[in-house]
Short mmCIF file of C-alpha atoms in Angstrom, two decimals:
data_model
loop_
_atom_site.label_atom_id
_atom_site.label_comp_id
_atom_site.label_asym_id
_atom_site.label_seq_id
_atom_site.Cartn_x
_atom_site.Cartn_y
_atom_site.Cartn_z
CA MET J 179 7.69 1.62 -15.28
CA LEU J 180 5.61 -0.98 -16.48
CA SER J 181 5.41 -2.11 -13.11
CA LEU J 182 2.61 0.17 -12.62
CA ILE J 183 0.71 -1.13 -15.46
CA GLN J 184 -0.56 -3.72 -13.18
CA TYR J 185 -2.70 -1.14 -11.71
CA GLU J 186 -4.65 -1.04 -14.81
CA VAL J 187 -6.27 -3.94 -13.19
CA ASP J 188 -7.00 -2.07 -10.05
CA MET J 189 -8.07 0.71 -12.03
CA SER J 190 -10.83 -1.10 -13.34
CA HIS J 191 -11.75 -1.73 -9.92
CA ASP J 192 -10.96 1.51 -9.18
CA SER J 193 -12.51 3.43 -11.68
CA THR J 194 -13.91 5.48 -8.94
CA ALA J 195 -11.86 8.07 -10.71
CA THR J 196 -14.11 8.16 -13.70
CA PHE J 197 -17.29 6.34 -12.92
CA ASP J 198 -19.02 4.47 -10.19
CA PRO J 199 -19.19 0.85 -11.28
CA SER J 200 -22.24 -0.11 -9.33
CA LEU J 201 -24.02 2.99 -10.55
CA SER J 202 -22.94 2.19 -14.07
CA GLN J 203 -24.44 -1.27 -13.79
CA LEU J 204 -27.62 0.13 -12.36
CA GLN J 205 -27.83 2.59 -15.21
CA SER J 206 -27.33 -0.22 -17.69
CA TRP J 207 -30.20 -2.22 -16.28
CA ALA J 208 -32.41 0.83 -16.05
CA ALA J 209 -31.61 1.77 -19.62
CA LEU J 210 -32.21 -1.77 -20.80
CA GLY J 211 -35.59 -1.91 -19.08
CA ALA J 212 -36.69 1.51 -20.23
CA GLY J 213 -35.45 0.91 -23.77
CA ALA J 214 -37.23 -2.41 -24.05
CA ALA J 215 -40.46 -0.99 -22.63
CA LEU J 216 -40.44 1.96 -25.02
CA LEU J 217 -39.68 -0.30 -27.96
CA MET J 218 -42.47 -2.75 -27.17
CA TYR J 219 -45.00 -0.07 -26.37
CA GLY J 220 -44.09 1.95 -29.44
CA ALA J 221 -44.15 -1.05 -31.78
CA THR J 222 -47.62 -2.08 -30.66
CA ARG J 223 -49.15 1.41 -31.15
CA ARG J 224 -48.99 1.32 -34.95
CA SER J 225 -48.99 5.08 -35.03
CA LEU J 226 -46.59 7.97 -35.61
CA THR J 227 -46.25 8.36 -31.84
CA GLY J 228 -45.50 4.68 -31.56
CA LEU J 229 -42.79 4.96 -34.19
CA GLY J 230 -41.29 7.87 -32.29
CA LEU J 231 -41.27 5.91 -29.05
CA THR J 232 -39.65 2.98 -30.82
CA ILE J 233 -36.91 5.24 -32.14
CA ALA J 234 -36.50 6.85 -28.73
CA GLY J 235 -36.10 3.46 -27.12
CA THR J 236 -33.26 2.29 -29.36
CA PRO J 237 -30.41 4.24 -27.83
CA LEU J 238 -31.57 3.23 -24.36
CA LEU J 239 -31.46 -0.39 -25.43
CA TYR J 240 -27.98 0.15 -26.82
CA ARG J 241 -26.90 1.80 -23.56
CA GLY J 242 -28.31 -1.10 -21.60
CA LEU J 243 -26.57 -3.75 -23.67
CA LYS J 244 -23.26 -2.09 -24.40
CA GLY J 245 -22.75 -0.12 -21.23
CA ARG J 246 -22.33 3.17 -23.07
CA TRP J 247 -24.37 5.50 -25.22
CA PRO J 248 -24.20 5.09 -28.97
CA SER J 249 -21.57 7.41 -30.36
CA LEU J 250 -21.42 9.33 -33.58
CA ALA J 251 -17.66 9.47 -33.30
CA THR J 252 -15.60 8.25 -36.22
CA PRO J 253 -14.49 4.64 -36.00
CA ALA J 254 -10.94 5.70 -35.19
CA GLU J 255 -12.09 7.80 -32.24
CA GLY J 256 -14.55 5.27 -30.95
CA ARG J 257 -12.34 2.23 -31.20
CA HIS J 258 -11.03 1.27 -27.84
CA GLY J 259 -9.43 -2.00 -26.99
CA SER J 260 -7.24 -2.15 -30.08
CA GLY J 261 -4.28 -2.36 -27.73
CA ASP J 262 -2.51 0.54 -29.36
CA THR J 263 -1.53 2.89 -26.57
CA ARG J 264 -1.22 5.86 -28.90
CA GLU J 265 -4.81 5.41 -29.95
CA ALA J 266 -6.31 4.44 -26.60
CA LEU J 267 -4.40 6.91 -24.45
CA ALA J 268 -3.86 9.88 -26.73
CA GLY J 269 -4.64 13.36 -25.42
CA LYS J 270 -7.03 13.31 -22.51
CA ARG J 271 -8.08 9.72 -22.95
CA GLY J 272 -7.50 7.17 -20.24
CA VAL J 273 -7.02 7.61 -16.54
CA HIS J 274 -3.94 9.36 -15.19
CA VAL J 275 -2.29 8.62 -11.86
CA ARG J 276 0.69 10.45 -10.42
CA GLU J 277 2.46 9.58 -7.20
CA ALA J 278 5.92 10.38 -5.85
CA VAL J 279 8.17 9.34 -3.00
CA GLN J 280 11.55 10.50 -1.66
CA LEU J 281 14.32 8.18 -0.53
CA GLU J 282 17.58 8.77 1.27
CA LYS J 283 19.44 6.86 -1.41
CA PRO J 284 21.54 8.10 -4.32
CA VAL J 285 19.77 8.25 -7.66
CA ALA J 286 22.02 5.65 -9.31
CA GLU J 287 21.15 3.01 -6.71
CA VAL J 288 17.43 3.72 -6.91
CA PHE J 289 17.45 3.64 -10.70
CA ARG J 290 19.44 0.41 -10.76
CA PHE J 291 16.94 -1.37 -8.50
CA TRP J 292 13.94 -0.26 -10.54
CA ARG J 293 15.53 -0.89 -13.93
CA ARG J 294 16.00 -4.48 -12.95
CA LEU J 295 12.30 -5.05 -13.50
CA GLU J 296 12.40 -8.54 -11.96
CA ASN J 297 12.81 -6.75 -8.59
CA LEU J 298 9.45 -5.05 -8.74
CA PRO J 299 7.23 -7.92 -7.52
CA GLN J 300 9.04 -7.53 -4.16
CA VAL J 301 7.31 -4.22 -3.59
CA MET J 302 4.29 -4.21 -5.89
CA GLU J 303 1.41 -5.89 -4.19
CA HIS J 304 -0.37 -7.52 -7.12
CA LEU J 305 2.62 -8.27 -9.30
CA GLU J 306 3.62 -11.93 -9.50
CA SER J 307 6.51 -11.87 -11.95
CA VAL J 308 8.30 -9.83 -14.58
CA THR J 309 10.46 -11.43 -17.24
CA GLN J 310 12.70 -9.30 -19.41
CA GLY J 311 13.62 -10.11 -22.96
CA GLY J 312 16.82 -8.70 -24.34
CA ASP J 313 15.13 -6.21 -26.61
CA GLY J 314 13.61 -3.78 -24.12
CA ARG J 315 10.50 -5.91 -23.97
CA SER J 316 9.15 -7.60 -20.88
CA HIS J 317 6.33 -9.90 -19.86
CA TRP J 318 4.26 -9.06 -16.77
CA ILE J 319 1.97 -11.28 -14.73
CA ALA J 320 -0.24 -9.85 -12.00
CA ARG J 321 -3.04 -11.18 -9.86
CA GLY J 322 -5.82 -8.92 -8.69
CA PRO J 323 -7.25 -9.04 -5.19
CA ALA J 324 -10.03 -11.32 -6.42
CA GLY J 325 -7.48 -13.74 -7.86
CA VAL J 326 -7.94 -12.57 -11.44
CA ARG J 327 -4.77 -13.27 -13.44
CA VAL J 328 -3.73 -10.55 -15.85
CA GLU J 329 -0.81 -10.65 -18.26
CA TRP J 330 0.69 -8.15 -20.61
CA ASP J 331 3.74 -7.38 -22.65
CA ALA J 332 5.43 -4.05 -22.49
CA GLU J 333 8.29 -2.28 -24.10
CA ILE J 334 10.52 0.49 -22.87
CA ILE J 335 10.16 3.37 -25.29
CA ASN J 336 12.27 5.93 -23.47
CA GLU J 337 15.21 5.36 -21.20
CA SER J 338 17.82 7.73 -19.89
CA GLU J 339 20.07 6.24 -17.23
CA ASN J 340 19.46 7.63 -13.73
CA ARG J 341 16.78 9.96 -15.06
CA VAL J 342 13.73 8.36 -16.62
CA ILE J 343 12.15 5.14 -17.84
CA GLY J 344 9.10 5.31 -20.13
CA TRP J 345 7.06 2.36 -21.32
CA ARG J 346 3.92 1.26 -23.05
CA SER J 347 1.98 -1.97 -23.24
CA LEU J 348 1.99 -3.90 -26.51
CA PRO J 349 -1.03 -4.91 -28.56
CA GLY J 350 -2.53 -8.21 -27.47
CA SER J 351 -2.10 -7.46 -23.76
CA ASP J 352 -4.86 -7.66 -21.18
CA VAL J 353 -4.26 -4.02 -20.31
CA VAL J 354 -3.60 -0.89 -22.30
CA SER J 355 -1.22 1.31 -20.39
CA ALA J 356 1.69 3.63 -20.69
CA GLY J 357 3.70 5.65 -18.26
CA SER J 358 6.99 6.90 -16.99
CA VAL J 359 9.10 6.94 -13.85
CA ASN J 360 11.34 9.90 -13.23
CA PHE J 361 14.34 9.81 -10.93
CA ASP J 362 15.41 13.22 -9.67
CA PRO J 363 18.24 13.92 -7.25
CA VAL J 364 17.13 16.06 -4.28
CA ARG J 365 18.98 17.36 -1.22
CA GLY J 366 22.26 16.06 -2.56
CA ASP J 367 22.27 12.35 -1.95
CA SER J 368 18.52 11.69 -1.95
CA THR J 369 16.18 10.81 -4.78
CA GLN J 370 12.61 11.63 -5.71
CA VAL J 371 10.82 8.93 -7.68
CA THR J 372 7.75 10.12 -9.58
CA VAL J 373 5.42 7.70 -11.30
CA HIS J 374 3.02 8.85 -13.99
CA LEU J 375 0.75 6.06 -15.07
CA GLN J 376 -1.89 6.19 -17.74
CA TYR J 377 -4.29 3.44 -18.62
CA GLU J 378 -7.43 2.84 -20.54
CA ALA J 379 -10.44 2.72 -18.26
CA PRO J 380 -12.08 -0.63 -18.66
CA ALA J 381 -15.53 -0.34 -20.15
CA GLY J 382 -18.38 -2.78 -20.34
CA ARG J 383 -19.58 -5.50 -18.09
CA ALA J 384 -16.26 -7.10 -17.18
CA GLY J 385 -14.73 -3.84 -16.10
CA ALA J 386 -17.80 -2.81 -14.19
CA LEU J 387 -18.01 -6.15 -12.44
CA ALA J 388 -14.35 -6.06 -11.49
CA ALA J 389 -14.78 -2.51 -10.29
CA ALA J 390 -17.75 -3.48 -8.15
CA LEU J 391 -15.80 -6.37 -6.65
CA LEU J 392 -12.55 -4.61 -5.99
CA GLY J 393 -13.32 -0.91 -5.82
CA ARG J 394 -9.90 0.31 -4.74
CA SER J 395 -8.13 3.55 -5.40
CA PRO J 396 -5.39 3.29 -8.01
CA SER J 397 -3.43 6.24 -6.73
CA GLN J 398 -3.50 4.81 -3.22
CA THR J 399 -2.37 1.44 -4.54
CA ILE J 400 0.60 3.00 -6.29
CA ARG J 401 1.33 5.10 -3.25
CA GLU J 402 1.51 1.95 -1.11
CA ASP J 403 3.77 0.25 -3.64
CA LEU J 404 6.09 3.25 -3.63
CA ARG J 405 6.07 3.19 0.15
CA ARG J 406 7.19 -0.44 0.16
CA PHE J 407 9.81 0.42 -2.47
CA LYS J 408 11.17 3.13 -0.18
CA GLN J 409 11.12 0.82 2.87
CA LEU J 410 12.98 -1.94 1.09
CA LEU J 411 15.69 0.35 -0.30
CA GLU J 412 16.10 2.59 2.74
CA ALA J 413 15.45 0.26 5.67
CA GLY J 414 16.39 -2.99 3.95
CA GLU J 415 13.08 -4.63 4.82
CA ILE J 416 9.36 -4.01 4.53
CA ALA J 417 7.76 -3.14 7.86
CA ARG J 418 5.07 -5.46 9.15
CA ALA J 419 3.42 -6.09 12.46
CA VAL J 420 2.06 -9.56 11.77
CA PRO J 421 3.23 -12.54 9.70
CA SER J 422 0.94 -11.73 6.77
CA SER J 423 1.55 -8.73 4.57
CA PRO J 424 0.51 -5.26 5.76
CA SER J 425 -3.09 -4.31 5.40
CA SER J 426 -4.05 -2.26 2.38
CA PRO J 427 -6.51 0.56 2.34
CA PRO J 428 -10.04 -0.73 1.84
CA SER J 429 -12.11 0.66 -0.97
CA SER J 430 -13.88 3.05 1.34
CA PHE J 431 -10.66 4.95 1.86
CA GLY J 432 -9.32 7.48 -0.56
CA GLY J 433 -10.24 8.04 -4.13
CA ALA J 434 -8.26 8.52 -7.27
CA LYS J 435 -6.71 11.91 -7.44
CA MET F 179 2.68 -16.80 26.43
CA LYS F 180 0.37 -14.64 28.54
CA ALA F 181 -0.49 -11.14 27.30
CA VAL F 182 -2.70 -8.19 28.21
CA ARG F 183 -5.27 -7.68 25.47
CA PHE F 184 -7.77 -5.00 24.58
CA TYR F 185 -11.35 -6.04 23.93
CA GLY F 186 -13.25 -2.78 24.15
CA LYS F 187 -13.95 0.14 26.41
CA GLU F 188 -12.97 -0.85 29.97
CA ASP F 189 -12.60 -4.45 28.84
CA ILE F 190 -8.99 -5.64 29.17
CA ARG F 191 -8.16 -9.33 29.57
CA VAL F 192 -5.09 -11.45 30.28
CA GLU F 193 -5.04 -14.35 27.85
CA THR F 194 -2.73 -16.97 26.38
CA VAL F 195 -1.59 -16.14 22.84
CA PRO F 196 1.05 -17.56 20.44
CA ASP F 197 4.64 -16.53 21.19
CA PRO F 198 6.02 -13.85 18.87
CA ARG F 199 8.66 -14.83 16.33
CA ILE F 200 11.21 -13.14 14.10
CA LEU F 201 9.47 -11.74 11.00
CA ASN F 202 12.11 -9.43 9.51
CA PRO F 203 15.92 -9.54 9.35
CA ARG F 204 16.55 -6.70 11.80
CA ASP F 205 14.11 -7.98 14.46
CA ALA F 206 14.80 -9.24 17.95
CA ILE F 207 12.62 -11.13 20.42
CA VAL F 208 12.75 -9.88 24.00
CA ARG F 209 11.68 -11.79 27.12
CA ILE F 210 10.02 -9.09 29.20
CA THR F 211 11.41 -8.61 32.71
CA ALA F 212 9.62 -5.35 33.58
CA THR F 213 6.81 -3.36 31.98
CA ALA F 214 4.66 -0.39 32.97
CA ILE F 215 1.15 0.89 32.51
CA CYS F 216 1.32 4.37 30.98
CA GLY F 217 -1.15 7.19 31.49
CA SER F 218 -1.83 6.98 27.78
CA ASP F 219 -2.90 3.35 28.18
CA LEU F 220 -5.86 4.84 30.02
CA HIS F 221 -6.96 6.51 26.77
CA ILE F 222 -7.11 3.07 25.20
CA TYR F 223 -8.83 1.65 28.31
CA GLY F 224 -11.39 4.46 28.14
CA GLY F 225 -12.12 3.69 24.48
CA TYR F 226 -10.78 6.97 23.11
CA ILE F 227 -8.18 5.62 20.67
CA PRO F 228 -9.43 4.87 17.15
CA THR F 229 -8.30 1.80 15.18
CA MET F 230 -7.86 -0.39 18.26
CA GLU F 231 -9.06 -3.91 17.52
CA LYS F 232 -10.26 -6.74 19.74
CA GLY F 233 -7.31 -8.84 20.89
CA ASP F 234 -4.62 -6.17 20.47
CA ILE F 235 -1.78 -6.60 22.96
CA LEU F 236 -1.13 -3.46 25.02
CA GLY F 237 2.05 -2.01 26.49
CA HIS F 238 4.66 0.40 25.21
CA GLU F 239 6.98 0.75 28.22
CA PHE F 240 8.96 -2.43 28.61
CA MET F 241 12.38 -3.96 28.91
CA GLY F 242 13.88 -7.40 29.02
CA GLU F 243 16.43 -9.88 27.83
CA VAL F 244 17.14 -10.60 24.17
CA VAL F 245 16.36 -14.24 23.42
CA GLU F 246 16.55 -14.22 19.62
CA VAL F 247 17.90 -11.89 16.91
CA GLY F 248 17.24 -11.64 13.17
CA ARG F 249 20.03 -12.38 10.70
CA ASP F 250 20.71 -8.74 9.82
CA ASN F 251 20.80 -7.54 13.41
CA SER F 252 24.49 -7.35 14.28
CA ARG F 253 24.09 -4.96 17.20
CA LEU F 254 22.26 -7.16 19.70
CA ARG F 255 23.23 -10.55 21.08
CA VAL F 256 21.19 -13.17 22.86
CA GLY F 257 21.42 -12.41 26.58
CA ASP F 258 21.66 -8.60 26.25
CA ARG F 259 19.49 -6.64 28.68
CA VAL F 260 17.67 -3.85 26.85
CA VAL F 261 15.15 -1.08 27.39
CA VAL F 262 12.88 -0.78 24.36
CA PRO F 263 11.65 2.68 23.28
CA PHE F 264 7.94 3.25 22.53
CA THR F 265 8.72 4.54 19.03
CA ILE F 266 9.86 2.07 16.37
CA ALA F 267 12.47 3.64 14.07
CA CYS F 268 14.33 2.33 11.01
CA GLY F 269 17.38 4.52 11.63
CA ARG F 270 17.94 5.26 7.95
CA CYS F 271 15.18 7.54 6.63
CA TYR F 272 15.40 11.33 6.51
CA PHE F 273 13.80 11.80 9.93
CA CYS F 274 15.82 9.10 11.64
CA ARG F 275 18.98 10.73 10.29
CA GLN F 276 17.90 13.88 12.14
CA GLU F 277 17.27 11.72 15.23
CA LEU F 278 13.56 12.50 14.99
CA TRP F 279 12.74 8.87 15.68
CA SER F 280 9.03 9.35 16.29
CA LEU F 281 8.66 10.60 12.69
CA CYS F 282 10.26 7.54 11.08
CA ASP F 283 9.03 7.12 7.50
CA ASN F 284 9.46 3.36 7.30
CA SER F 285 8.24 1.70 10.48
CA ASN F 286 4.48 2.08 10.18
CA PRO F 287 2.97 -0.52 7.82
CA ASN F 288 -0.41 1.19 8.21
CA ALA F 289 0.84 4.71 7.52
CA TRP F 290 -2.08 5.21 5.13
CA MET F 291 -4.47 5.09 8.09
CA ALA F 292 -2.64 7.80 10.01
CA GLU F 293 -2.38 9.86 6.82
CA LYS F 294 -6.14 9.70 6.34
CA ILE F 295 -6.74 10.87 9.89
CA SER F 296 -3.85 13.27 10.53
CA GLY F 297 -2.45 14.13 7.11
CA TYR F 298 0.92 12.60 7.91
CA SER F 299 1.96 9.47 9.74
CA GLY F 300 4.37 9.14 12.61
CA SER F 301 6.51 6.10 13.32
CA GLY F 302 5.13 2.73 14.25
CA LEU F 303 4.37 2.31 17.99
CA PHE F 304 4.13 -0.70 20.28
CA GLY F 305 0.66 -1.57 21.47
CA TYR F 306 -0.96 1.64 20.38
CA SER F 307 -3.59 1.06 17.67
CA HIS F 308 -3.50 -0.02 14.06
CA MET F 309 -3.08 3.46 12.67
CA TYR F 310 0.37 3.29 14.28
CA GLY F 311 1.17 -0.11 12.87
CA GLY F 312 -0.80 -2.61 14.93
CA TYR F 313 2.40 -3.84 16.64
CA PRO F 314 1.76 -6.13 19.62
CA GLY F 315 2.92 -4.41 22.82
CA GLY F 316 5.05 -5.31 25.81
CA GLN F 317 2.52 -6.10 28.53
CA ALA F 318 3.27 -9.73 27.79
CA GLU F 319 5.89 -12.36 28.47
CA TYR F 320 7.65 -11.77 25.16
CA ALA F 321 7.65 -9.09 22.46
CA ARG F 322 8.95 -8.88 18.92
CA VAL F 323 11.01 -5.71 18.47
CA PRO F 324 11.33 -4.52 14.83
CA PHE F 325 14.45 -2.58 13.77
CA ALA F 326 15.97 -3.78 17.04
CA ASP F 327 19.42 -2.62 15.93
CA VAL F 328 18.26 1.01 16.31
CA GLY F 329 15.97 1.60 19.29
CA PRO F 330 16.82 -0.73 22.19
CA ILE F 331 19.25 0.63 24.79
CA LYS F 332 21.66 -1.90 26.31
CA VAL F 333 21.64 -1.86 30.10
CA PRO F 334 24.73 -2.60 32.22
CA ASP F 335 24.34 -5.28 34.90
CA GLU F 336 24.79 -2.89 37.82
CA LEU F 337 21.55 -1.03 37.03
CA SER F 338 18.27 -2.58 38.15
CA ASP F 339 15.17 -2.80 35.96
CA GLU F 340 13.42 -0.20 38.11
CA GLN F 341 16.25 2.28 37.55
CA VAL F 342 16.02 2.18 33.76
CA LEU F 343 12.52 1.04 32.78
CA PHE F 344 11.16 4.57 32.44
CA LEU F 345 13.64 5.34 29.66
CA SER F 346 11.20 3.42 27.44
CA GLU F 347 8.97 6.47 27.33
CA ILE F 348 7.74 8.34 30.38
CA PHE F 349 11.11 9.69 31.52
CA ALA F 350 11.56 11.36 28.13
CA SER F 351 7.95 12.42 27.53
CA GLY F 352 7.26 13.59 31.06
#
């Protein structure tokens, strides 16, 4: 469910899956410096070589400023951040996370808890609230570990009772994400819950900065949320040894799968 | 209350710490009447157990009198004498249903640590490192017992502490 969209946020942080944020920043500065140097040196040579160096420096400058290399892709391909999940997440685009958990609870009970989306902040670490409209749409508010508030709207685009819930974020949201949760009966009266989350990797300075600050693994984050989900449904409470919430894996542990 | 705390290799101290309190609905608080030092406490004392932290309260063989119960714990009453098992078990997951309490899926809040080290996590344990939950142990005046409607064994009055204390672990584990 949408629930997991929140991880988009982590993702950013987490983009360990796709790129190393600190490295990305370093590359940006290096490219910026090298691009500027080539441009200035080339422009002052007043020769064919100088012109060549100037031209060579341009993409470096672009890389330094924009955080990515200039692309010859068509506008449709290159346009991220439009908020349209079909555009941003089509095919191999975006980051994929899959995690699953098994519970000794019948599928109908597990589905019912999850489908009542307002329940999810009880088990999802960064989620503050979910408000459902009557039309399959919902509003989500999450707060990242650094206190960054993120909001998005989502709609359920596929629902089959006791089997699957599929969703996507709506344009205008802080995150671009889509995913599904499958509920499969196993061993008779037990249930396997499988989350498949897809989100657009945040690009540019903001994403890189968030990634550098938070650097956590999205798949581990979802795994921990599913663990709490299982604890609450099976055991009736979420295990803890101290008054504060359980510790979460630090960034040094685990990577995206 | 007073408690036995780990500070490092061969550095164990008795200090005053805050009393434990009910944190979850199935908890109980036990006033300790007898506790033991286990051979495996020597592994901690020798500095061989990873994810121990300064200030951790030791002790996983203990018994006592129930002084407080959580609202969802209908099995124990204030005044019950109980022996508390080393392993903390929820009683409702797949493994608990097979009576494989030490494999409980739900009692270790730091299961991710044990998974990183061992592949899978066991149950939460009293006083035995953070990779097994970081639960304060029973070498103290009081202990909080999670899922106290599953593990603790009620003791009849005619049996003395010394006759039953070792049920907490060593009698079963040898």
